[in-house]
Amino acid sequence: MAAGNVNPFNVSDSEEEAEQRQDGADTERSPSDEAQGHSLGPFSPPAYSDPAALLSSNRTSPSVDGIPASAAAVSGIGAETRVSLDAIAAQLLRDQYILTALELHTELLEAGRELPRLRDYFSNPGNFERQSGTPPACKEQGVGPGGPLTAQVQDVKRRKKDAHLRDRAGSISTLDSLDFARYSDDGNRESDERVAECEIASQERKNYKSSPETQEPIRPLEKRALNFLVNEYLLKNEYKLTSITFSDENDDQDFELWDDVGLNIPKPPDLLQLYRNCGNSQPLHRDNVDVAVSVDPSDLPGDYFTQEPVQQTDVIQQQQQQEVVQELEYQISLLNSEKQSLAEQIKKLQSDIQALQRNVSSEPTAGVKSTPSKENPKCDKPPLDNGQYLDIRGVTETDSSSDTTKTSTSTTIATDCTENSTTATQPHSKLKANGQQSKSSVQFDQPNRKLSPAFHQALLSFCRMSADSRLGSEVSRIADSEQSVMLMLGRCLPHIVPNVLLAKREELIPLILCTACLHPEPKERDQLLHILFNLIKRPDDEQRQMILTGCVAFAQHVGPTRVEAELLPQCWEQINHKYPERRLLVAEACGALAPYLPKEIRSSLVLSMLQQMLADDKADMVREAVVKSLGVIMGYIDDPDKYSQGFELMLLSLGDPSERVVSATHQVFIPAFAAWCTELGNLQSQLIPSLLTRIEKLLKGEYGLDEHKLHMYLSALQSLIPSLFAVLLQNAPFTSRVKLQGDVPPIEVTRFPRPASPLQDVATIVGSREQLAVLLHLYDHQLQHEGTTGWDSLLWVVNQFLPQIIDIVGRINVTSSTCVHEFSRFFWRLCRTFGKIFTNTKVKPQFQEILRLSEENVDATAGNGILTKATVPIYATGVLTCYNQEEDRKLLVGFLEDVMTTLSLSHAPLDSLKASFVELGANPAYHELLLTVLWYGVVHTSALVRCTAARMFELLVKGVNETLVAQRVVPALITLSSDPEISVRISTIPAFGTIMETVTQKELLERVKMQLASFLEDPQYQDQHSLHMEIIKTFGRVGPNAEPRFRDEFVLPHLHKLALCNNQQTVESKRIDIATQLFEAYSALSCCFISEELMVNHFLPGLRCLRTDMEQLSPEHEVILSSMIKECEIKVENKAIGEAQGSISIAASLVGEDAKTKFLSKMGQLTTSGAMLANVFQRKK
């Protein structure tokens, strides 16, 4: 039982300290316990005596300590009616006589007649402690037939156990009773000091706990827990300075977080509460009754019955007890020798039996007759490991015929019992040989000596073979069956795991899993799986993969019932673990185990666990794994009622703030959820319409459009496109004609857009790439030649889905580049997935019907309203660009030319055209095409169209390379700058300014500079108010980013001239317009570096001229200008002072450096004392 109760992840001090505690416990045992090895041997109660009778004897016998009951009394008790032990145990537990039941359990355990009811009750930690753990039971594990126990030995042991239980029950609510070490995560095993403490009497245990000389050192986790409680006490009672000092002295601990202590238990009450409660726990009051059992008179001294009666003095009683102890010690030594001799005989007989079995199995024709063994009434069914080992613990060969005769019967009985219990694994175990048994194939030479068995045993004791410890017991027993190996591994693995390096513990996974699969005890299997999930403190990716692989292999081996009962609880326990790697293991395990769970558990418990982790977990990687596992669950779920829950999980995942979680949603969850919706038949009836409805509600919102939610819903629709297309193919009229033929052309590589994951690949959805090739061939033929009659799924897309989404496009804000980009990508993916024939025959006609591009409707504002909306850029960039052949490019160029012409002639806003140019200009492949469209506008007969073309160059210059700018853009702008219409010339100024801002070629910049200079210096433009406004606005926009030389030599001087000329402007409206634009330009340029010469000659004079205008026109601007002028003047003065300081002589500089060095050296000699620091600045007396 010791091996089964070990928690390998608790903290212990050291192995040496544990051995010291064990040795200390051994010194407190009674002398009768010293000689026992793994069992009490012959001094346990007889196997045939009735513990129920002994129990009643214990309650009624009036005997005194040291005086056993008479034989007549014993015979009288045996004549009473016997009561079932299980009934007695059930009554004690039902009436909450826990200590009495524990006493009965201990006595029965010593007698080798353990009751399952009591064993299960006292091995269940939930019956005693709030946290999971082993109950503090102190059980003597002595089993075996032998002589009777004397009253004195039994009474002493019982008193020690009762005293320990009372002491532990009295301190259960105090901090002393909290077993902090057993809840740690560092992988160390639990120390076994409680085994030693069980043997210490109550008063001695209290002295041991309170005495400074004998108190064991404080453990690290105990220290951290007490530090936390002490700091909490100091803060609550206003000892803040003391708390700060205490925190500084323990800087390795975070006193604001209990989890930093390292214990997986809730925070205990504060120190005040613990102090008040420590004395309130009253010890359990029990009536102590002295009992006695019968003793064989032949085993006692001859004058035993001639002793004094009960009323003799205590001195005489002590003498009698000492005599009994001496006699018992002598009998122990004799019977131990006899036991070793019998063990040797048992081994020899077992070897003979095994040799016979091997001969029978290897020679099936030998004529050995199999006879069923007769049931022996004295043969009770042994435990699972009885008789399954070859005991090699210090046996002695002997040729004593009397010993052989004495043990042959009992050995045969034991062997029969063993064979009857292992027939499932040993098919020939019932074969027995009639007559004399043959000698074993393994034989040892026996000495021709006449030494006594006791001498043999004493002689062999010098070989230093240890069989009394746990490890020695395991080493001395060799398993001879698969079941025995499993039992041995179940006992040893909890001790092996803590001693393996953390980096190599994954090597134990196969051993742990194999044992957990095949071990017969559920409790041991649970402990092994607990070890598996706690094997590594913070497992990395490779270690988690190994653990998950093992879990899947375990699930495949044991089936769904055991997976639910044994593996899932391990996941549930660690769902809130403090380390994200452990929670990540849980999230991944839920997905990996989904195929092997019962479907009811899969759609209820596991789904709820993952939903809770998705909503509550703070780690991105954990939520990402949760989303992937949810996708796996969606691939196996078959409960239609869970659709709404799956839809909410999809929205929750899409709204996650982490990009990696959203990506996992698109890659795994949405395709799996769409596949389930396809089977349910509600992909087109519920899922897609629900998303469209939510998008329409966003567009109707009172507080503006939430672009984040729009992106969330639209990206979900985009991820559903492959599933929607697969539905069309699988429900098409030609489905019945699908046959895999070799002459079907393969699918082009660029036929479909690149999927985000294999689950979004249409070939994966329909089954295979060959199947998809056949379906696509029939799909194109159906659309081109046979039509869509009776094709309901396709008609839904054409008649309901497309009109609704196109209507939504017309209602979004055309100036929102994000919305335009999202819808453009959606239509591009839709058209590429559904194919060119579908795009040309189903998509483009619906857009063209809405846009109605014709020059007859140029003046009809109602007909051109749609051209100003987002429909234009989305149609141009999402539909017309999905195919890049020559006819498609011509169609795009013609559409953009028509839109530019129509918008220009109708004086409509150009936002839709600008949005198209911005979206297309982001792709260099369309730069030539856009320049072709603009050149069409440059040579157009209408000045309005030429103005529009000039303004479009400004958008295109930023993304086009300098070669195209020099060859195509600048010549077109210079052509427009000499246009007869002044409005066309003015429209080129922003484009020229953008070139100055982005281009680095000097020749190109000089050409642009000359053109701008002609606008400013040509007399014909002196009175052009609009031109001046556009130039000042352009200077303010490009000045901070333009080349410094261009800014210093061109921009600032001309702004000064314009400000000076504006002072003489007589028209107040023009004067205020120019002044406002000058204010914006000077505000932008004030952040740039301006030399002192330019500051004095151009920048400050220009600001003063502008202030003159603002004093009369806008006083609020005048205040800001005055502040700017003052700040610039201070900069100029500081520069002058700095230059003056820079001319200081070298000698003065050296003197200053020397003084600085002396001062710093003086400062370096000081400590941190404030008083000493102040003395530095005191004058010497």
PDB file of C-alpha atoms in Angstrom, residues 849-854 856-869 902-903 906-909:
ATOM      1  CA  GLU A 849     -27.229  46.579 -64.500  1.00  0.00           C
ATOM      2  CA  ILE A 850     -26.782  48.653 -61.387  1.00  0.00           C
ATOM      3  CA  LEU A 851     -23.999  50.934 -62.672  1.00  0.00           C
ATOM      4  CA  ARG A 852     -25.663  51.684 -66.071  1.00  0.00           C
ATOM      5  CA  LEU A 853     -22.650  53.324 -67.748  1.00  0.00           C
ATOM      6  CA  SER A 854     -23.839  55.315 -70.797  1.00  0.00           C
ATOM      7  CA  GLU A 856     -26.819  59.517 -72.554  1.00  0.00           C
ATOM      8  CA  ASN A 857     -27.282  59.575 -68.762  1.00  0.00           C
ATOM      9  CA  VAL A 858     -24.458  62.006 -68.101  1.00  0.00           C
ATOM     10  CA  ASP A 859     -26.718  64.760 -66.830  1.00  0.00           C
ATOM     11  CA  ALA A 860     -29.129  62.492 -65.007  1.00  0.00           C
ATOM     12  CA  THR A 861     -28.026  62.766 -61.399  1.00  0.00           C
ATOM     13  CA  ALA A 862     -30.332  59.963 -60.317  1.00  0.00           C
ATOM     14  CA  GLY A 863     -28.665  57.595 -62.730  1.00  0.00           C
ATOM     15  CA  ASN A 864     -25.149  58.516 -61.706  1.00  0.00           C
ATOM     16  CA  GLY A 865     -25.626  58.403 -57.943  1.00  0.00           C
ATOM     17  CA  ILE A 866     -24.416  54.822 -57.831  1.00  0.00           C
ATOM     18  CA  LEU A 867     -21.136  55.874 -59.480  1.00  0.00           C
ATOM     19  CA  THR A 868     -20.150  57.824 -56.374  1.00  0.00           C
ATOM     20  CA  LYS A 869     -20.526  54.832 -54.073  1.00  0.00           C
ATOM     21  CA  THR A 902     -18.965  60.365 -66.460  1.00  0.00           C
ATOM     22  CA  LEU A 903     -18.014  61.703 -63.024  1.00  0.00           C
ATOM     23  CA  SER A 906     -21.494  65.451 -64.185  1.00  0.00           C
ATOM     24  CA  HIS A 907     -19.391  67.404 -61.615  1.00  0.00           C
ATOM     25  CA  ALA A 908     -19.813  64.467 -59.213  1.00  0.00           C
ATOM     26  CA  PRO A 909     -17.395  63.703 -56.333  1.00  0.00           C
TER      27      PRO A 909
END
